[in-house]
Short mmCIF file of C-alpha atoms in Angstrom, two decimals:
data_model
loop_
_atom_site.label_atom_id
_atom_site.label_comp_id
_atom_site.label_asym_id
_atom_site.label_seq_id
_atom_site.Cartn_x
_atom_site.Cartn_y
_atom_site.Cartn_z
CA UNK A 85 -278.68 21.96 -14.49
CA UNK A 86 -277.30 23.01 -11.12
CA UNK A 87 -273.95 21.39 -11.87
CA UNK A 88 -273.65 23.10 -15.32
CA UNK A 89 -274.55 26.35 -13.63
CA UNK A 90 -271.94 25.92 -10.83
CA UNK A 91 -269.28 25.06 -13.60
CA UNK A 92 -270.14 28.31 -15.61
CA UNK A 93 -269.95 30.40 -12.39
CA UNK A 94 -266.44 28.82 -11.43
CA UNK A 95 -265.13 29.50 -14.97
CA UNK A 96 -266.42 33.17 -14.93
CA UNK A 97 -264.78 33.49 -11.48
CA UNK A 98 -261.54 32.36 -12.60
CA UNK A 99 -261.51 34.62 -15.68
CA UNK A 100 -262.36 37.61 -13.44
CA UNK A 101 -259.99 36.75 -10.53
CA UNK A 102 -256.68 38.66 -10.71
CA UNK A 103 -253.66 36.28 -10.89
CA UNK A 104 -255.46 33.56 -12.76
CA UNK A 105 -253.46 32.75 -15.90
CA UNK A 106 -255.04 33.91 -19.18
CA UNK A 107 -254.97 31.82 -22.30
CA UNK A 108 -251.51 31.50 -23.89
CA UNK A 109 -250.71 34.04 -26.51
CA UNK A 110 -250.80 32.76 -29.96
CA UNK A 111 -247.51 31.89 -31.78
CA UNK A 112 -246.58 33.37 -35.24
CA UNK A 113 -248.68 32.65 -38.38
CA UNK A 114 -249.23 34.52 -41.57
CA UNK A 115 -252.39 34.46 -43.70
CA UNK A 116 -252.20 35.99 -47.19
CA UNK A 117 -254.88 38.56 -47.70
CA UNK A 118 -254.30 40.30 -51.00
CA UNK A 119 -251.87 41.47 -53.69
CA UNK A 120 -252.12 44.82 -55.29
CA UNK A 121 -250.04 46.28 -58.30
CA UNK A 122 -248.27 49.45 -58.04
CA UNK A 123 -246.78 49.46 -61.50
CA UNK A 124 -246.91 47.10 -64.24
CA UNK A 125 -243.70 48.53 -65.81
CA UNK A 126 -241.22 49.39 -62.96
CA UNK A 127 -237.74 50.09 -63.72
CA UNK A 128 -235.61 47.01 -63.71
CA UNK A 129 -231.73 46.57 -63.64
CA UNK A 130 -229.45 44.82 -61.26
CA UNK A 131 -226.66 46.58 -59.70
CA UNK A 132 -224.69 45.37 -56.71
CA UNK A 133 -226.97 42.28 -56.86
CA UNK A 134 -230.09 44.23 -56.02
CA UNK A 135 -232.89 46.47 -57.38
CA UNK A 136 -233.27 50.16 -56.98
CA UNK A 137 -237.06 49.70 -56.10
CA UNK A 138 -236.47 46.99 -53.58
CA UNK A 139 -233.30 47.46 -51.53
CA UNK A 140 -234.34 46.46 -47.94
CA UNK A 141 -232.34 49.29 -46.30
CA UNK A 142 -234.98 51.66 -47.68
CA UNK A 143 -236.59 53.47 -44.63
CA UNK A 144 -239.21 53.93 -45.76
CA UNK A 145 -240.09 52.82 -49.21
CA UNK A 146 -243.48 51.64 -47.92
CA UNK A 147 -245.22 52.98 -44.88
CA UNK A 148 -248.63 53.52 -43.20
CA UNK A 149 -249.85 56.62 -41.47
CA UNK A 150 -253.33 57.60 -40.18
CA UNK A 151 -255.32 55.00 -42.25
CA UNK A 152 -253.47 55.31 -45.55
CA UNK A 153 -250.50 53.53 -47.05
CA UNK A 154 -247.83 55.19 -49.02
CA UNK A 155 -245.21 53.74 -51.51
CA UNK A 156 -242.45 55.24 -53.68
CA UNK A 157 -240.60 53.78 -56.71
CA UNK A 158 -239.21 54.44 -60.08
CA UNK A 159 -241.19 53.56 -63.16
CA UNK A 160 -239.89 52.45 -66.53
CA UNK A 161 -238.91 55.86 -67.61
CA UNK A 162 -236.92 56.45 -64.47
CA UNK A 163 -239.39 59.07 -63.03
CA UNK A 164 -240.01 59.00 -59.26
CA UNK A 165 -243.45 58.00 -58.48
CA UNK A 166 -245.51 58.32 -55.04
CA UNK A 167 -248.57 56.22 -54.57
CA UNK A 168 -251.23 56.08 -51.75
CA UNK A 169 -254.25 54.00 -51.08
CA UNK A 170 -256.84 53.71 -48.20
CA UNK A 171 -255.36 51.02 -45.95
CA UNK A 172 -256.32 47.72 -47.38
CA UNK A 173 -257.81 49.14 -50.48
CA UNK A 174 -257.34 47.57 -53.84
CA UNK A 175 -256.35 50.55 -56.00
CA UNK A 176 -253.52 53.13 -55.67
CA UNK A 177 -253.52 56.82 -56.65
CA UNK A 178 -250.23 58.02 -58.11
CA UNK A 179 -248.20 61.24 -58.42
CA UNK A 180 -245.30 61.35 -60.82
CA UNK A 181 -242.54 63.76 -59.69
CA UNK A 182 -240.38 65.79 -62.19
CA UNK A 183 -237.25 63.98 -61.03
CA UNK A 184 -235.73 61.22 -63.15
CA UNK A 185 -233.22 58.64 -61.94
CA UNK A 186 -229.80 59.77 -62.95
CA UNK A 187 -228.06 56.45 -63.03
CA UNK A 188 -228.52 52.74 -62.94
CA UNK A 189 -227.32 52.21 -59.46
CA UNK A 190 -229.47 50.20 -57.00
CA UNK A 191 -228.17 52.32 -54.05
CA UNK A 192 -230.14 55.32 -55.44
CA UNK A 193 -233.33 54.39 -53.53
CA UNK A 194 -236.27 56.64 -52.47
CA UNK A 195 -236.88 56.86 -48.86
CA UNK A 196 -239.79 58.61 -47.21
CA UNK A 197 -240.67 60.07 -43.90
CA UNK A 198 -243.44 61.91 -42.08
CA UNK A 199 -243.04 64.82 -39.78
CA UNK A 200 -245.84 64.30 -37.38
CA UNK A 201 -245.45 67.96 -36.06
CA UNK A 202 -246.86 69.37 -39.34
CA UNK A 203 -248.26 66.34 -41.26
CA UNK A 204 -245.61 66.73 -44.13
CA UNK A 205 -244.39 63.84 -46.29
CA UNK A 206 -240.69 64.05 -47.05
CA UNK A 207 -238.64 62.30 -49.60
CA UNK A 208 -234.85 61.73 -50.41
CA UNK A 209 -233.90 59.95 -53.49
CA UNK A 210 -231.18 59.15 -56.07
CA UNK A 211 -227.77 59.37 -54.27
CA UNK A 212 -224.81 57.18 -53.87
CA UNK A 213 -221.78 59.08 -52.40
CA UNK A 214 -222.84 62.28 -54.16
CA UNK A 215 -225.51 64.77 -53.96
CA UNK A 216 -229.18 63.87 -53.11
CA UNK A 217 -232.62 65.08 -54.13
CA UNK A 218 -235.26 66.17 -51.61
CA UNK A 219 -238.93 66.87 -51.87
CA UNK A 220 -241.51 67.69 -49.27
CA UNK A 221 -245.21 67.98 -49.24
CA UNK A 222 -247.52 70.87 -48.00
CA UNK A 223 -248.32 70.78 -44.38
CA UNK A 224 -251.24 68.69 -43.31
CA UNK A 225 -251.17 66.38 -46.35
CA UNK A 226 -250.81 63.27 -44.27
CA UNK A 227 -253.14 64.35 -41.39
CA UNK A 228 -256.21 64.68 -43.51
CA UNK A 229 -255.58 62.55 -46.72
CA UNK A 230 -259.25 62.29 -47.47
CA UNK A 231 -259.51 66.05 -47.91
CA UNK A 232 -256.25 66.63 -49.85
CA UNK A 233 -255.93 66.08 -53.57
CA UNK A 234 -253.43 63.55 -54.57
CA UNK A 235 -251.68 65.61 -57.35
CA UNK A 236 -248.26 67.14 -58.04
CA UNK A 237 -249.50 70.42 -56.68
CA UNK A 238 -249.32 69.20 -52.98
CA UNK A 239 -245.58 68.53 -53.52
CA UNK A 240 -242.85 71.39 -53.64
CA UNK A 241 -240.03 71.65 -55.98
CA UNK A 242 -237.21 69.08 -56.26
CA UNK A 243 -234.20 70.50 -54.16
CA UNK A 244 -230.62 69.52 -53.86
CA UNK A 245 -230.54 70.55 -50.15
CA UNK A 246 -232.87 70.29 -47.15
CA UNK A 247 -234.50 73.72 -47.53
CA UNK A 248 -231.08 75.16 -47.95
CA UNK A 249 -229.22 72.89 -45.61
CA UNK A 250 -226.68 71.19 -47.70
CA UNK A 251 -225.32 68.48 -45.38
CA UNK A 252 -222.65 66.83 -47.55
CA UNK A 253 -221.56 66.34 -51.05
CA UNK A 254 -221.09 62.55 -50.34
CA UNK A 255 -224.57 61.53 -49.31
CA UNK A 256 -225.87 57.90 -49.00
CA UNK A 257 -228.36 55.59 -47.17
CA UNK A 258 -230.98 58.16 -46.12
CA UNK A 259 -233.36 56.82 -43.29
CA UNK A 260 -236.16 58.79 -41.91
CA UNK A 261 -237.18 58.31 -38.35
CA UNK A 262 -239.95 60.06 -36.41
CA UNK A 263 -239.04 61.09 -32.81
CA UNK A 264 -241.42 60.46 -29.98
CA UNK A 265 -242.19 64.22 -29.95
CA UNK A 266 -243.20 64.16 -33.62
CA UNK A 267 -240.09 65.70 -35.17
CA UNK A 268 -238.50 63.98 -38.13
CA UNK A 269 -234.82 62.89 -38.14
CA UNK A 270 -232.73 61.89 -41.18
CA UNK A 271 -229.90 59.37 -40.80
CA UNK A 272 -227.38 59.22 -43.48
CA UNK A 273 -223.72 58.40 -44.35
CA UNK A 274 -221.05 60.87 -45.19
CA UNK A 275 -218.19 59.83 -47.25
CA UNK A 276 -217.82 56.43 -49.21
CA UNK A 277 -217.93 52.72 -48.58
CA UNK A 278 -214.83 51.96 -46.31
CA UNK A 279 -214.28 55.51 -45.33
CA UNK A 280 -217.49 57.12 -44.12
CA UNK A 281 -219.37 58.34 -41.07
CA UNK A 282 -222.93 58.24 -39.89
CA UNK A 283 -224.73 61.60 -39.27
CA UNK A 284 -228.06 62.94 -38.26
CA UNK A 285 -230.28 65.95 -39.21
CA UNK A 286 -233.51 67.01 -37.74
CA UNK A 287 -236.73 68.83 -38.68
CA UNK A 288 -238.81 70.42 -36.06
CA UNK A 289 -241.75 71.53 -38.26
CA UNK A 290 -240.29 74.63 -39.73
CA UNK A 291 -236.40 74.15 -39.92
CA UNK A 292 -233.92 71.51 -40.72
CA UNK A 293 -230.74 71.39 -38.42
CA UNK A 294 -227.56 69.26 -38.83
CA UNK A 295 -227.00 67.42 -35.58
CA UNK A 296 -223.63 66.22 -37.04
CA UNK A 297 -221.68 63.00 -37.25
CA UNK A 298 -221.71 60.31 -34.61
CA UNK A 299 -219.46 57.42 -35.98
CA UNK A 300 -215.78 57.49 -36.69
CA UNK A 301 -213.94 56.17 -39.90
CA UNK A 302 -210.47 56.28 -38.06
CA UNK A 303 -208.41 54.09 -35.82
CA UNK A 304 -206.74 50.87 -36.41
CA UNK A 305 -208.45 47.40 -36.84
CA UNK A 306 -206.28 44.28 -37.10
CA UNK A 307 -207.33 40.83 -38.07
CA UNK A 308 -205.20 37.56 -38.32
CA UNK A 309 -204.29 38.63 -41.80
CA UNK A 310 -203.57 42.25 -41.73
CA UNK A 311 -204.65 45.79 -40.56
CA UNK A 312 -206.95 48.61 -41.69
CA UNK A 313 -206.92 52.44 -40.68
CA UNK A 314 -210.21 53.34 -42.28
CA UNK A 315 -213.79 52.12 -42.41
CA UNK A 316 -217.47 52.88 -42.16
CA UNK A 317 -220.25 51.79 -39.84
CA UNK A 318 -223.08 50.29 -41.70
CA UNK A 319 -226.44 50.30 -39.74
CA UNK A 320 -228.84 47.57 -39.62
CA UNK A 321 -231.38 50.14 -38.62
CA UNK A 322 -232.12 53.18 -36.37
CA UNK A 323 -235.43 52.97 -34.54
CA UNK A 324 -237.08 54.41 -31.39
CA UNK A 325 -238.85 51.85 -28.90
CA UNK A 326 -242.06 52.61 -27.18
CA UNK A 327 -240.15 54.20 -24.38
CA UNK A 328 -238.27 56.63 -26.56
CA UNK A 329 -234.84 54.84 -26.66
CA UNK A 330 -233.12 54.90 -29.99
CA UNK A 331 -231.40 51.69 -30.92
CA UNK A 332 -228.82 50.83 -33.75
CA UNK A 333 -227.17 47.54 -34.56
CA UNK A 334 -224.22 47.91 -37.03
CA UNK A 335 -221.38 46.19 -38.69
CA UNK A 336 -217.93 47.70 -39.62
CA UNK A 337 -216.53 47.54 -43.25
CA UNK A 338 -212.74 48.10 -43.45
CA UNK A 339 -211.17 49.90 -46.38
CA UNK A 340 -208.08 47.69 -46.64
CA UNK A 341 -208.61 44.19 -48.16
CA UNK A 342 -205.54 42.98 -46.27
CA UNK A 343 -207.80 42.13 -43.36
CA UNK A 344 -209.35 39.37 -45.40
CA UNK A 345 -208.08 35.76 -46.20
CA UNK A 346 -209.14 36.37 -49.80
CA UNK A 347 -209.67 39.54 -51.83
CA UNK A 348 -212.99 37.92 -53.25
CA UNK A 349 -214.59 38.31 -49.84
CA UNK A 350 -216.02 41.37 -48.07
CA UNK A 351 -214.29 43.23 -45.22
CA UNK A 352 -217.39 43.37 -43.06
CA UNK A 353 -216.72 42.26 -39.52
CA UNK A 354 -218.54 42.17 -36.17
CA UNK A 355 -222.05 42.95 -35.10
CA UNK A 356 -222.09 46.01 -32.80
CA UNK A 357 -224.86 47.76 -30.77
CA UNK A 358 -225.41 51.24 -29.35
CA UNK A 359 -228.35 53.16 -28.01
CA UNK A 360 -229.24 56.81 -27.36
CA UNK A 361 -231.65 58.07 -24.69
CA UNK A 362 -231.53 61.71 -25.62
CA UNK A 363 -232.67 61.67 -29.43
CA UNK A 364 -229.28 60.76 -30.94
CA UNK A 365 -227.28 63.55 -29.09
CA UNK A 366 -225.19 60.96 -27.32
CA UNK A 367 -224.61 57.21 -27.67
CA UNK A 368 -223.87 54.48 -25.23
CA UNK A 369 -222.67 50.86 -25.61
CA UNK A 370 -224.48 47.94 -24.30
CA UNK A 371 -223.27 48.31 -20.85
CA UNK A 372 -224.49 51.91 -20.70
CA UNK A 373 -221.03 53.61 -20.99
CA UNK A 374 -220.93 56.92 -23.09
CA UNK A 375 -219.12 56.23 -26.31
CA UNK A 376 -220.00 59.16 -28.45
CA UNK A 377 -221.47 62.68 -28.38
CA UNK A 378 -223.03 63.66 -31.84
CA UNK A 379 -221.48 66.69 -33.68
CA UNK A 380 -218.19 66.51 -31.78
CA UNK A 381 -214.81 64.73 -32.24
CA UNK A 382 -215.98 62.04 -29.75
CA UNK A 383 -217.58 59.62 -32.09
CA UNK A 384 -218.22 55.81 -32.09
CA UNK A 385 -214.94 54.27 -33.18
CA UNK A 386 -213.81 50.76 -33.86
CA UNK A 387 -211.36 50.91 -31.02
CA UNK A 388 -214.06 51.58 -28.27
CA UNK A 389 -214.74 49.01 -25.84
CA UNK A 390 -218.04 47.18 -25.26
CA UNK A 391 -219.59 47.77 -28.80
CA UNK A 392 -219.54 44.23 -30.23
CA UNK A 393 -222.29 42.07 -29.24
CA UNK A 394 -221.62 39.15 -31.70
CA UNK A 395 -217.96 38.88 -32.83
CA UNK A 396 -217.06 37.53 -36.29
CA UNK A 397 -213.98 38.24 -38.43
CA UNK A 398 -213.82 39.45 -41.90
CA UNK A 399 -213.61 36.04 -43.63
CA UNK A 400 -217.29 34.99 -43.30
CA UNK A 401 -218.98 37.40 -45.75
CA UNK A 402 -221.13 39.14 -43.09
CA UNK A 403 -223.97 41.07 -44.64
CA UNK A 404 -224.26 44.84 -43.85
CA UNK A 405 -227.50 46.70 -43.37
CA UNK A 406 -229.55 43.66 -42.56
CA UNK A 407 -232.49 44.35 -40.15
CA UNK A 408 -233.57 45.23 -36.49
CA UNK A 409 -236.45 45.73 -34.35
CA UNK A 410 -237.49 46.24 -30.75
CA UNK A 411 -240.08 44.37 -28.85
CA UNK A 412 -242.90 45.50 -26.57
CA UNK A 413 -240.32 45.69 -23.53
CA UNK A 414 -238.00 47.80 -25.65
CA UNK A 415 -235.39 44.85 -25.93
CA UNK A 416 -233.44 45.06 -29.24
CA UNK A 417 -233.54 42.18 -32.04
CA UNK A 418 -231.72 41.96 -35.13
CA UNK A 419 -231.16 39.63 -38.14
CA UNK A 420 -227.70 39.04 -39.34
CA UNK A 421 -226.32 36.72 -41.92
CA UNK A 422 -223.03 35.18 -42.98
CA UNK A 423 -221.21 31.98 -44.06
CA UNK A 424 -220.83 29.81 -41.03
CA UNK A 425 -217.65 28.05 -40.32
CA UNK A 426 -218.95 24.66 -41.07
CA UNK A 427 -219.00 25.76 -44.70
CA UNK A 428 -215.47 27.06 -44.67
CA UNK A 429 -213.24 29.44 -42.93
CA UNK A 430 -212.54 31.65 -45.87
CA UNK A 431 -215.10 33.03 -48.47
CA UNK A 432 -213.51 33.74 -51.73
CA UNK A 433 -216.48 35.00 -53.68
CA UNK A 434 -219.01 36.70 -51.39
CA UNK A 435 -222.06 36.57 -53.65
CA UNK A 436 -221.45 32.90 -54.66
CA UNK A 437 -220.45 31.91 -51.08
CA UNK A 438 -223.27 33.67 -49.53
CA UNK A 439 -225.72 32.13 -51.94
CA UNK A 440 -224.52 28.69 -51.41
CA UNK A 441 -223.81 28.70 -47.72
CA UNK A 442 -225.04 31.86 -46.06
CA UNK A 443 -227.32 31.43 -43.14
CA UNK A 444 -229.51 34.01 -41.09
CA UNK A 445 -229.45 34.30 -37.38
CA UNK A 446 -231.65 36.07 -35.00
CA UNK A 447 -229.70 38.12 -32.53
CA UNK A 448 -231.59 39.61 -29.40
CA UNK A 449 -231.18 40.76 -25.95
CA UNK A 450 -233.38 38.82 -23.46
CA UNK A 451 -235.00 40.10 -20.23
CA UNK A 452 -231.95 39.05 -18.06
CA UNK A 453 -229.74 41.38 -20.18
CA UNK A 454 -227.95 38.43 -21.77
CA UNK A 455 -227.57 38.32 -25.75
CA UNK A 456 -228.74 35.15 -27.53
CA UNK A 457 -228.45 34.03 -31.01
CA UNK A 458 -230.29 31.36 -32.94
CA UNK A 459 -229.57 30.06 -36.38
CA UNK A 460 -232.75 30.27 -38.42
CA UNK A 461 -233.21 26.97 -40.33
CA UNK A 462 -234.21 28.22 -43.71
CA UNK A 463 -231.51 28.58 -46.22
CA UNK A 464 -231.67 32.16 -47.85
CA UNK A 465 -230.30 30.87 -51.13
CA UNK A 466 -229.41 34.34 -51.86
CA UNK A 467 -226.53 36.75 -51.24
CA UNK A 468 -229.09 39.46 -50.27
CA UNK A 469 -230.82 40.56 -47.04
CA UNK A 470 -233.46 39.29 -44.66
CA UNK A 471 -235.81 41.49 -42.92
CA UNK A 472 -237.19 41.28 -39.32
CA UNK A 473 -240.50 42.31 -37.61
CA UNK A 474 -242.18 41.50 -34.42
CA UNK A 475 -245.92 41.22 -34.06
CA UNK A 476 -248.10 42.44 -31.11
CA UNK A 477 -247.36 39.26 -29.15
CA UNK A 478 -243.53 39.66 -29.64
CA UNK A 479 -243.29 36.76 -32.01
CA UNK A 480 -240.57 37.21 -34.62
CA UNK A 481 -240.74 37.00 -38.32
CA UNK A 482 -237.98 36.91 -40.86
CA UNK A 483 -238.83 37.87 -44.35
CA UNK A 484 -236.14 36.36 -46.64
CA UNK A 485 -235.28 37.19 -50.22
CA UNK A 486 -238.01 36.07 -52.59
CA UNK A 487 -240.75 36.89 -50.12
CA UNK A 488 -240.36 33.61 -48.01
CA UNK A 489 -241.49 34.11 -44.27
CA UNK A 490 -240.27 32.17 -41.20
CA UNK A 491 -241.50 32.62 -37.74
CA UNK A 492 -240.63 32.05 -34.02
CA UNK A 493 -242.64 32.30 -30.89
CA UNK A 494 -241.81 34.51 -27.96
CA UNK A 495 -243.01 31.58 -25.76
CA UNK A 496 -240.07 29.47 -26.97
CA UNK A 497 -237.49 32.17 -26.41
CA UNK A 498 -237.65 32.70 -30.29
CA UNK A 499 -235.96 29.21 -30.71
CA UNK A 500 -238.63 27.44 -32.69
CA UNK A 501 -238.08 29.07 -36.11
CA UNK A 502 -240.06 27.39 -39.00
CA UNK A 503 -241.08 28.38 -42.46
CA UNK A 504 -244.59 29.83 -42.61
CA UNK A 505 -244.73 30.85 -46.42
CA UNK A 506 -242.55 29.77 -49.28
CA UNK A 507 -243.33 32.76 -51.60
CA UNK A 508 -243.31 30.48 -54.60
CA UNK A 509 -246.41 32.39 -56.03
CA UNK A 510 -244.81 35.87 -55.94
CA UNK A 511 -242.02 35.44 -58.52
CA UNK A 512 -240.13 37.95 -56.49
CA UNK A 513 -236.62 38.93 -57.49
CA UNK A 514 -234.84 39.11 -54.19
CA UNK A 515 -235.08 41.61 -51.38
CA UNK A 516 -238.33 43.07 -50.13
CA UNK A 517 -239.40 46.49 -48.54
CA UNK A 518 -241.23 45.99 -45.37
CA UNK A 519 -243.95 48.47 -44.09
CA UNK A 520 -242.83 48.55 -40.52
CA UNK A 521 -245.43 51.06 -39.40
CA UNK A 522 -248.45 49.06 -40.73
CA UNK A 523 -247.66 46.13 -38.29
CA UNK A 524 -248.56 48.52 -35.40
CA UNK A 525 -251.40 50.10 -37.39
CA UNK A 526 -253.59 47.06 -38.21
CA UNK A 527 -251.74 43.92 -37.41
CA UNK A 528 -250.78 43.34 -40.99
CA UNK A 529 -247.44 42.34 -42.56
CA UNK A 530 -247.18 44.29 -45.80
CA UNK A 531 -244.21 44.24 -48.18
CA UNK A 532 -243.29 45.58 -51.58
CA UNK A 533 -241.70 43.34 -54.02
CA UNK A 534 -240.70 43.39 -57.76
CA UNK A 535 -241.12 40.40 -60.11
CA UNK A 536 -238.15 38.81 -61.60
CA UNK A 537 -236.93 40.06 -65.06
CA UNK A 538 -233.80 40.21 -67.21
CA UNK A 539 -231.46 42.72 -68.45
CA UNK A 540 -233.30 46.07 -68.35
CA UNK A 541 -236.82 44.85 -69.20
CA UNK A 542 -239.21 46.56 -66.83
CA UNK A 543 -241.36 44.40 -64.45
CA UNK A 544 -244.45 44.56 -62.25
CA UNK A 545 -244.13 46.11 -58.82
CA UNK A 546 -246.51 44.78 -56.24
CA UNK A 547 -247.56 45.07 -52.50
CA UNK A 548 -248.65 41.93 -50.65
CA UNK A 549 -250.52 41.76 -47.23
CA UNK A 550 -250.50 39.14 -44.84
CA UNK A 551 -252.82 39.04 -41.65
CA UNK A 552 -250.75 38.34 -38.30
CA UNK A 553 -252.21 36.69 -35.23
CA UNK A 554 -255.19 38.52 -33.88
#
């Protein structure tokens, strides 16, 4: 008995003594909890190889805030619908807005955001290089959801401006981001594919303000095949870390197909990275050098030095707008995908070649400031995008098309990627929309997916939840 008591005392002392190592953090894992149906008859048509309800560049098509989860989609009639549920609940309450999808274009997604300063829900929808539609809720709707009726009366009229602020007549890729102070920013593209600029607007709880453009479409880019003098920057995301730094990975898309080895490829090239420490007013390259001031003529340009963190020419069908995240130390991570050289040095059909030989890579900055890249040994089998999230232990998860999930542990330096879930029971069409905010809220990976269909036959839209390591 004395020996057992002494042993127990020693164990307790070791646990309580500073400097004694604790048990190792768990590695990545997923455990399927539940699946709920948002809509049995969601609109279905394939455009640009994707679906309008499940284009992974939506930010946010699905999000969590103060104990409730929110989703937005188009039903079979084309009407925009907003749903909410108590976090983890089995049923959704829905509101159908008056807006009807104007065209069968998968770019015309619905994106949502929350302005924490006044508890409003904001939506932009239905735009691809043309006018957009904007709706906002009453103040406090998201702060006290249990006391606010979920009816159309809590949403204002559909507008074609931000409360009178027009922004641009060529609007695409809306992404809402909440600032550390609780303001709401809107990232968007001005112009068209191959000739566009990224811009920001900001809502302070009463007024929208245009901060202006921060990327350039001009300058000369020359590959081994030819040159291009116009382009646009495609963002993998735009996200604040826990310390308030704003991060963005990106690729360039050239306007001139002369930069490619074959016109059937895609002119995307290079993975770049910039960050801002002043809420998007100025931008710096990885080395900390100033490369842009938002709203001025000094914007991020293809000719700026220090932007590229993973070089790749335009012959490998590099995907635009893939995914990014930041870890608990504020270090940036991204998923990129392309056709590696071992499958050929010239893609001639970017959809077919990416489907056959495309591979995803985890690109991240380590604690010593070095960029590292690891190929994820799971063939996407699709031309579409992969999403990235990090759990509370900084394990990384790649959510592939069709809902497959792979994971890598922080302990391995994110090199031990393995398939955790094969998605075969979902019957998912392709890309999925991740609830980035829920991972932080209750340690659950939640994503929206739509079932496979054909032609324009509507199909079911779901949200599936997976528990991450406790």
